[in-house]
Amino acid sequence: MTPDDKAILAASAPWLGALLNVVPGLGSGYIYQRRWRAYWITTALATGWFLLGAVLGGAGTAVDPSTADPTDQLIGLGGLLLLAAITAAEAFRAARQARTE
């Protein structure tokens, strides 16, 4: 008999799901928790953030990356770090909540 999604989530370590969402890449903790919808939403948001940066950055930076504005690079990095922090907190909360239910 295969365990249901709630049992798998309850069996996962909350701290590990949070850590995996921050350290190796955005959404890796969701793969560990087998939460595919949350993983694909996070992947879509990160991809959208990259694409938005590429569109707003202009074509000049594609030819010569040294012409990129450092402020724009910090905004891009800050957005990805914010996404990582939010997904880490959410993965931790979901695993803790599944353990208490």
mmCIF file of N, CA and C in Angstrom:
data_model
loop_
_atom_site.group_PDB
_atom_site.id
_atom_site.type_symbol
_atom_site.label_atom_id
_atom_site.label_comp_id
_atom_site.label_asym_id
_atom_site.label_seq_id
_atom_site.Cartn_x
_atom_site.Cartn_y
_atom_site.Cartn_z
ATOM 1 N N MET A 1 0.846 -1.182 0.000
ATOM 2 C CA MET A 1 0.000 0.000 0.000
ATOM 3 C C MET A 1 0.893 1.247 0.000
ATOM 4 N N THR A 2 0.588 2.184 -0.837
ATOM 5 C CA THR A 2 1.361 3.407 -0.972
ATOM 6 C C THR A 2 0.848 4.458 0.009
ATOM 7 N N PRO A 3 1.759 5.132 0.724
ATOM 8 C CA PRO A 3 1.309 6.174 1.651
ATOM 9 C C PRO A 3 0.756 7.376 0.884
ATOM 10 N N ASP A 4 -0.184 8.061 1.518
ATOM 11 C CA ASP A 4 -0.766 9.233 0.871
ATOM 12 C C ASP A 4 0.169 10.439 1.007
ATOM 13 N N ASP A 5 -0.184 11.526 0.330
ATOM 14 C CA ASP A 5 0.664 12.718 0.302
ATOM 15 C C ASP A 5 0.876 13.313 1.683
ATOM 16 N N LYS A 6 -0.141 13.297 2.519
ATOM 17 C CA LYS A 6 -0.042 13.874 3.860
ATOM 18 C C LYS A 6 0.933 13.072 4.718
ATOM 19 N N ALA A 7 0.936 11.753 4.571
ATOM 20 C CA ALA A 7 1.858 10.910 5.337
ATOM 21 C C ALA A 7 3.299 11.132 4.889
ATOM 22 N N ILE A 8 3.498 11.297 3.596
ATOM 23 C CA ILE A 8 4.849 11.561 3.094
ATOM 24 C C ILE A 8 5.350 12.897 3.606
ATOM 25 N N LEU A 9 4.492 13.913 3.567
ATOM 26 C CA LEU A 9 4.874 15.230 4.058
ATOM 27 C C LEU A 9 5.156 15.195 5.556
ATOM 28 N N ALA A 10 4.349 14.469 6.319
ATOM 29 C CA ALA A 10 4.554 14.370 7.766
ATOM 30 C C ALA A 10 5.842 13.623 8.101
ATOM 31 N N ALA A 11 6.260 12.717 7.244
ATOM 32 C CA ALA A 11 7.482 11.958 7.493
ATOM 33 C C ALA A 11 8.744 12.746 7.147
ATOM 34 N N SER A 12 8.603 13.823 6.411
ATOM 35 C CA SER A 12 9.783 14.603 6.024
ATOM 36 C C SER A 12 10.198 15.531 7.164
ATOM 37 N N ALA A 13 11.482 15.801 7.240
ATOM 38 C CA ALA A 13 12.018 16.694 8.263
ATOM 39 C C ALA A 13 11.758 18.143 7.845
ATOM 40 N N PRO A 14 11.070 18.945 8.671
ATOM 41 C CA PRO A 14 10.779 20.325 8.294
ATOM 42 C C PRO A 14 12.033 21.149 8.012
ATOM 43 N N TRP A 15 13.067 20.970 8.819
ATOM 44 C CA TRP A 15 14.279 21.773 8.638
ATOM 45 C C TRP A 15 14.980 21.429 7.329
ATOM 46 N N LEU A 16 14.916 20.152 6.915
ATOM 47 C CA LEU A 16 15.578 19.751 5.680
ATOM 48 C C LEU A 16 14.838 20.286 4.453
ATOM 49 N N GLY A 17 13.521 20.279 4.506
ATOM 50 C CA GLY A 17 12.753 20.856 3.406
ATOM 51 C C GLY A 17 13.037 22.337 3.239
ATOM 52 N N ALA A 18 13.162 23.052 4.367
ATOM 53 C CA ALA A 18 13.480 24.480 4.311
ATOM 54 C C ALA A 18 14.894 24.707 3.788
ATOM 55 N N LEU A 19 15.839 23.934 4.276
ATOM 56 C CA LEU A 19 17.234 24.095 3.854
ATOM 57 C C LEU A 19 17.406 23.797 2.366
ATOM 58 N N LEU A 20 16.734 22.770 1.877
ATOM 59 C CA LEU A 20 16.844 22.421 0.463
ATOM 60 C C LEU A 20 16.205 23.461 -0.448
ATOM 61 N N ASN A 21 15.270 24.239 0.070
ATOM 62 C CA ASN A 21 14.687 25.306 -0.746
ATOM 63 C C ASN A 21 15.617 26.503 -0.852
ATOM 64 N N VAL A 22 16.591 26.613 0.039
ATOM 65 C CA VAL A 22 17.495 27.758 0.013
ATOM 66 C C VAL A 22 18.831 27.394 -0.626
ATOM 67 N N VAL A 23 19.465 26.322 -0.173
ATOM 68 C CA VAL A 23 20.860 26.064 -0.533
ATOM 69 C C VAL A 23 21.059 25.575 -1.966
ATOM 70 N N PRO A 24 20.600 24.377 -2.380
ATOM 71 C CA PRO A 24 20.991 23.942 -3.716
ATOM 72 C C PRO A 24 20.220 24.631 -4.832
ATOM 73 N N GLY A 25 18.999 25.005 -4.592
ATOM 74 C CA GLY A 25 18.241 25.651 -5.652
ATOM 75 C C GLY A 25 16.809 25.887 -5.222
ATOM 76 N N LEU A 26 16.157 26.742 -5.934
ATOM 77 C CA LEU A 26 14.781 27.100 -5.596
ATOM 78 C C LEU A 26 13.843 25.927 -5.845
ATOM 79 N N GLY A 27 13.183 25.488 -4.812
ATOM 80 C CA GLY A 27 12.198 24.438 -4.950
ATOM 81 C C GLY A 27 12.688 23.029 -4.688
ATOM 82 N N SER A 28 13.952 22.830 -4.409
ATOM 83 C CA SER A 28 14.460 21.479 -4.177
ATOM 84 C C SER A 28 13.835 20.845 -2.934
ATOM 85 N N GLY A 29 13.499 21.650 -1.956
ATOM 86 C CA GLY A 29 12.829 21.134 -0.761
ATOM 87 C C GLY A 29 11.457 20.570 -1.070
ATOM 88 N N TYR A 30 10.796 21.140 -2.072
ATOM 89 C CA TYR A 30 9.495 20.622 -2.479
ATOM 90 C C TYR A 30 9.633 19.257 -3.143
ATOM 91 N N ILE A 31 10.728 19.032 -3.847
ATOM 92 C CA ILE A 31 10.962 17.703 -4.429
ATOM 93 C C ILE A 31 11.156 16.700 -3.301
ATOM 94 N N TYR A 32 11.922 17.080 -2.281
ATOM 95 C CA TYR A 32 12.133 16.208 -1.118
ATOM 96 C C TYR A 32 10.799 15.875 -0.440
ATOM 97 N N GLN A 33 9.911 16.859 -0.359
ATOM 98 C CA GLN A 33 8.611 16.648 0.275
ATOM 99 C C GLN A 33 7.582 16.050 -0.680
ATOM 100 N N ARG A 34 7.962 15.881 -1.925
ATOM 101 C CA ARG A 34 7.082 15.361 -2.979
ATOM 102 C C ARG A 34 5.841 16.234 -3.135
ATOM 103 N N ARG A 35 6.058 17.535 -3.126
ATOM 104 C CA ARG A 35 4.976 18.510 -3.333
ATOM 105 C C ARG A 35 5.201 19.130 -4.705
ATOM 106 N N TRP A 36 4.699 18.464 -5.734
ATOM 107 C CA TRP A 36 5.007 18.817 -7.113
ATOM 108 C C TRP A 36 4.375 20.134 -7.538
ATOM 109 N N ARG A 37 3.164 20.410 -7.111
ATOM 110 C CA ARG A 37 2.518 21.664 -7.495
ATOM 111 C C ARG A 37 3.309 22.856 -6.967
ATOM 112 N N ALA A 38 3.725 22.803 -5.705
ATOM 113 C CA ALA A 38 4.517 23.892 -5.127
ATOM 114 C C ALA A 38 5.856 24.021 -5.846
ATOM 115 N N TYR A 39 6.445 22.904 -6.229
ATOM 116 C CA TYR A 39 7.716 22.943 -6.957
ATOM 117 C C TYR A 39 7.559 23.650 -8.298
ATOM 118 N N TRP A 40 6.531 23.282 -9.050
ATOM 119 C CA TRP A 40 6.351 23.883 -10.376
ATOM 120 C C TRP A 40 5.967 25.349 -10.288
ATOM 121 N N ILE A 41 5.224 25.735 -9.267
ATOM 122 C CA ILE A 41 4.902 27.156 -9.075
ATOM 123 C C ILE A 41 6.184 27.938 -8.779
ATOM 124 N N THR A 42 7.024 27.407 -7.906
ATOM 125 C CA THR A 42 8.295 28.061 -7.585
ATOM 126 C C THR A 42 9.194 28.144 -8.811
ATOM 127 N N THR A 43 9.238 27.085 -9.588
ATOM 128 C CA THR A 43 10.048 27.084 -10.812
ATOM 129 C C THR A 43 9.534 28.123 -11.803
ATOM 130 N N ALA A 44 8.228 28.222 -11.936
ATOM 131 C CA ALA A 44 7.651 29.213 -12.852
ATOM 132 C C ALA A 44 7.947 30.636 -12.381
ATOM 133 N N LEU A 45 7.854 30.878 -11.078
ATOM 134 C CA LEU A 45 8.153 32.216 -10.550
ATOM 135 C C LEU A 45 9.623 32.581 -10.757
ATOM 136 N N ALA A 46 10.519 31.651 -10.496
ATOM 137 C CA ALA A 46 11.949 31.919 -10.685
ATOM 138 C C ALA A 46 12.273 32.146 -12.161
ATOM 139 N N THR A 47 11.683 31.350 -13.031
ATOM 140 C CA THR A 47 11.899 31.523 -14.466
ATOM 141 C C THR A 47 11.354 32.863 -14.935
ATOM 142 N N GLY A 48 10.172 33.205 -14.449
ATOM 143 C CA GLY A 48 9.595 34.508 -14.787
ATOM 144 C C GLY A 48 10.460 35.661 -14.315
ATOM 145 N N TRP A 49 11.050 35.513 -13.141
ATOM 146 C CA TRP A 49 11.941 36.563 -12.607
ATOM 147 C C TRP A 49 13.184 36.710 -13.479
ATOM 148 N N PHE A 50 13.754 35.585 -13.904
ATOM 149 C CA PHE A 50 14.909 35.622 -14.813
ATOM 150 C C PHE A 50 14.537 36.278 -16.148
ATOM 151 N N LEU A 51 13.400 35.880 -16.702
ATOM 152 C CA LEU A 51 12.977 36.442 -17.985
ATOM 153 C C LEU A 51 12.692 37.933 -17.875
ATOM 154 N N LEU A 52 12.061 38.350 -16.786
ATOM 155 C CA LEU A 52 11.797 39.769 -16.576
ATOM 156 C C LEU A 52 13.104 40.548 -16.506
ATOM 157 N N GLY A 53 14.084 39.997 -15.824
ATOM 158 C CA GLY A 53 15.394 40.645 -15.753
ATOM 159 C C GLY A 53 16.066 40.730 -17.113
ATOM 160 N N ALA A 54 15.908 39.687 -17.910
ATOM 161 C CA ALA A 54 16.510 39.690 -19.244
ATOM 162 C C ALA A 54 15.830 40.716 -20.148
ATOM 163 N N VAL A 55 14.515 40.809 -20.061
ATOM 164 C CA VAL A 55 13.778 41.761 -20.893
ATOM 165 C C VAL A 55 14.069 43.192 -20.461
ATOM 166 N N LEU A 56 14.030 43.439 -19.161
ATOM 167 C CA LEU A 56 14.264 44.804 -18.673
ATOM 168 C C LEU A 56 15.734 45.190 -18.747
ATOM 169 N N GLY A 57 16.626 44.203 -18.757
ATOM 170 C CA GLY A 57 18.058 44.480 -18.838
ATOM 171 C C GLY A 57 18.484 44.977 -20.205
ATOM 172 N N GLY A 58 17.721 44.638 -21.216
ATOM 173 C CA GLY A 58 18.041 45.098 -22.561
ATOM 174 C C GLY A 58 18.986 44.159 -23.282
ATOM 175 N N ALA A 59 19.124 44.409 -24.553
ATOM 176 C CA ALA A 59 19.958 43.549 -25.401
ATOM 177 C C ALA A 59 21.439 43.853 -25.245
ATOM 178 N N GLY A 60 21.786 45.035 -24.752
ATOM 179 C CA GLY A 60 23.195 45.411 -24.625
ATOM 180 C C GLY A 60 23.949 44.553 -23.635
ATOM 181 N N THR A 61 23.296 44.107 -22.588
ATOM 182 C CA THR A 61 23.974 43.288 -21.588
ATOM 183 C C THR A 61 24.225 41.875 -22.081
ATOM 184 N N ALA A 62 23.465 41.430 -23.079
ATOM 185 C CA ALA A 62 23.691 40.086 -23.615
ATOM 186 C C ALA A 62 25.003 40.035 -24.393
ATOM 187 N N VAL A 63 25.354 41.146 -25.027
ATOM 188 C CA VAL A 63 26.592 41.193 -25.789
ATOM 189 C C VAL A 63 27.783 41.405 -24.866
ATOM 190 N N ASP A 64 27.651 42.331 -23.940
ATOM 191 C CA ASP A 64 28.739 42.658 -23.017
ATOM 192 C C ASP A 64 28.189 42.737 -21.592
ATOM 193 N N PRO A 65 28.279 41.663 -20.802
ATOM 194 C CA PRO A 65 27.715 41.653 -19.455
ATOM 195 C C PRO A 65 28.330 42.698 -18.526
ATOM 196 N N SER A 66 29.513 43.207 -18.855
ATOM 197 C CA SER A 66 30.137 44.198 -17.976
ATOM 198 C C SER A 66 29.402 45.533 -18.010
ATOM 199 N N THR A 67 28.504 45.725 -18.973
ATOM 200 C CA THR A 67 27.742 46.972 -19.044
ATOM 201 C C THR A 67 26.487 46.923 -18.191
ATOM 202 N N ALA A 68 26.202 45.797 -17.565
ATOM 203 C CA ALA A 68 25.002 45.669 -16.736
ATOM 204 C C ALA A 68 25.129 46.542 -15.493
ATOM 205 N N ASP A 69 24.015 47.138 -15.119
ATOM 206 C CA ASP A 69 23.972 47.996 -13.949
ATOM 207 C C ASP A 69 24.034 47.128 -12.682
ATOM 208 N N PRO A 70 24.960 47.401 -11.767
ATOM 209 C CA PRO A 70 25.057 46.596 -10.535
ATOM 210 C C PRO A 70 23.785 46.659 -9.683
ATOM 211 N N THR A 71 23.080 47.772 -9.740
ATOM 212 C CA THR A 71 21.828 47.877 -8.989
ATOM 213 C C THR A 71 20.799 46.886 -9.521
ATOM 214 N N ASP A 72 20.712 46.761 -10.833
ATOM 215 C CA ASP A 72 19.789 45.798 -11.422
ATOM 216 C C ASP A 72 20.163 44.366 -11.041
ATOM 217 N N GLN A 73 21.457 44.094 -10.989
ATOM 218 C CA GLN A 73 21.899 42.759 -10.597
ATOM 219 C C GLN A 73 21.534 42.465 -9.144
ATOM 220 N N LEU A 74 21.660 43.462 -8.276
ATOM 221 C CA LEU A 74 21.289 43.279 -6.869
ATOM 222 C C LEU A 74 19.785 43.084 -6.710
ATOM 223 N N ILE A 75 19.000 43.801 -7.505
ATOM 224 C CA ILE A 75 17.551 43.624 -7.457
ATOM 225 C C ILE A 75 17.189 42.210 -7.898
ATOM 226 N N GLY A 76 17.824 41.725 -8.954
ATOM 227 C CA GLY A 76 17.569 40.365 -9.424
ATOM 228 C C GLY A 76 17.936 39.320 -8.387
ATOM 229 N N LEU A 77 19.103 39.476 -7.788
ATOM 230 C CA LEU A 77 19.534 38.545 -6.751
ATOM 231 C C LEU A 77 18.634 38.633 -5.524
ATOM 232 N N GLY A 78 18.259 39.847 -5.163
ATOM 233 C CA GLY A 78 17.369 40.028 -4.007
ATOM 234 C C GLY A 78 16.024 39.370 -4.209
ATOM 235 N N GLY A 79 15.487 39.450 -5.410
ATOM 236 C CA GLY A 79 14.213 38.800 -5.703
ATOM 237 C C GLY A 79 14.299 37.293 -5.582
ATOM 238 N N LEU A 80 15.388 36.724 -6.079
ATOM 239 C CA LEU A 80 15.560 35.271 -5.973
ATOM 240 C C LEU A 80 15.779 34.839 -4.523
ATOM 241 N N LEU A 81 16.513 35.641 -3.759
ATOM 242 C CA LEU A 81 16.702 35.320 -2.339
ATOM 243 C C LEU A 81 15.394 35.431 -1.564
ATOM 244 N N LEU A 82 14.580 36.426 -1.912
ATOM 245 C CA LEU A 82 13.272 36.561 -1.270
ATOM 246 C C LEU A 82 12.389 35.358 -1.595
ATOM 247 N N LEU A 83 12.395 34.941 -2.834
ATOM 248 C CA LEU A 83 11.626 33.758 -3.220
ATOM 249 C C LEU A 83 12.118 32.519 -2.467
ATOM 250 N N ALA A 84 13.426 32.376 -2.327
ATOM 251 C CA ALA A 84 13.994 31.237 -1.591
ATOM 252 C C ALA A 84 13.584 31.281 -0.122
ATOM 253 N N ALA A 85 13.608 32.466 0.489
ATOM 254 C CA ALA A 85 13.233 32.592 1.904
ATOM 255 C C ALA A 85 11.756 32.271 2.117
ATOM 256 N N ILE A 86 10.917 32.759 1.234
ATOM 257 C CA ILE A 86 9.474 32.509 1.366
ATOM 258 C C ILE A 86 9.169 31.029 1.180
ATOM 259 N N THR A 87 9.770 30.399 0.174
ATOM 260 C CA THR A 87 9.501 28.977 -0.052
ATOM 261 C C THR A 87 10.084 28.118 1.072
ATOM 262 N N ALA A 88 11.209 28.524 1.642
ATOM 263 C CA ALA A 88 11.789 27.777 2.760
ATOM 264 C C ALA A 88 10.861 27.839 3.972
ATOM 265 N N ALA A 89 10.358 29.022 4.277
ATOM 266 C CA ALA A 89 9.442 29.164 5.416
ATOM 267 C C ALA A 89 8.159 28.382 5.176
ATOM 268 N N GLU A 90 7.661 28.396 3.956
ATOM 269 C CA GLU A 90 6.422 27.686 3.647
ATOM 270 C C GLU A 90 6.623 26.175 3.720
ATOM 271 N N ALA A 91 7.750 25.676 3.239
ATOM 272 C CA ALA A 91 8.029 24.238 3.307
ATOM 273 C C ALA A 91 8.160 23.777 4.751
ATOM 274 N N PHE A 92 8.807 24.586 5.577
ATOM 275 C CA PHE A 92 8.945 24.264 6.999
ATOM 276 C C PHE A 92 7.578 24.227 7.680
ATOM 277 N N ARG A 93 6.768 25.257 7.420
ATOM 278 C CA ARG A 93 5.445 25.348 8.035
ATOM 279 C C ARG A 93 4.552 24.184 7.611
ATOM 280 N N ALA A 94 4.583 23.831 6.345
ATOM 281 C CA ALA A 94 3.731 22.754 5.847
ATOM 282 C C ALA A 94 4.111 21.416 6.469
ATOM 283 N N ALA A 95 5.399 21.151 6.596
ATOM 284 C CA ALA A 95 5.828 19.884 7.200
ATOM 285 C C ALA A 95 5.469 19.835 8.679
ATOM 286 N N ARG A 96 5.662 20.954 9.377
ATOM 287 C CA ARG A 96 5.279 20.992 10.809
ATOM 288 C C ARG A 96 3.787 20.805 10.984
ATOM 289 N N GLN A 97 3.010 21.450 10.139
ATOM 290 C CA GLN A 97 1.551 21.341 10.236
ATOM 291 C C GLN A 97 1.100 19.913 9.933
ATOM 292 N N ALA A 98 1.714 19.257 8.963
ATOM 293 C CA ALA A 98 1.357 17.885 8.631
ATOM 294 C C ALA A 98 1.696 16.932 9.778
ATOM 295 N N ARG A 99 2.748 17.236 10.519
ATOM 296 C CA ARG A 99 3.116 16.396 11.667
ATOM 297 C C ARG A 99 2.130 16.533 12.822
ATOM 298 N N THR A 100 1.547 17.700 12.989
ATOM 299 C CA THR A 100 0.620 17.908 14.109
ATOM 300 C C THR A 100 -0.780 17.398 13.801
ATOM 301 N N GLU A 101 -1.094 17.207 12.539
ATOM 302 C CA GLU A 101 -2.450 16.725 12.184
ATOM 303 C C GLU A 101 -2.574 15.238 12.250
#
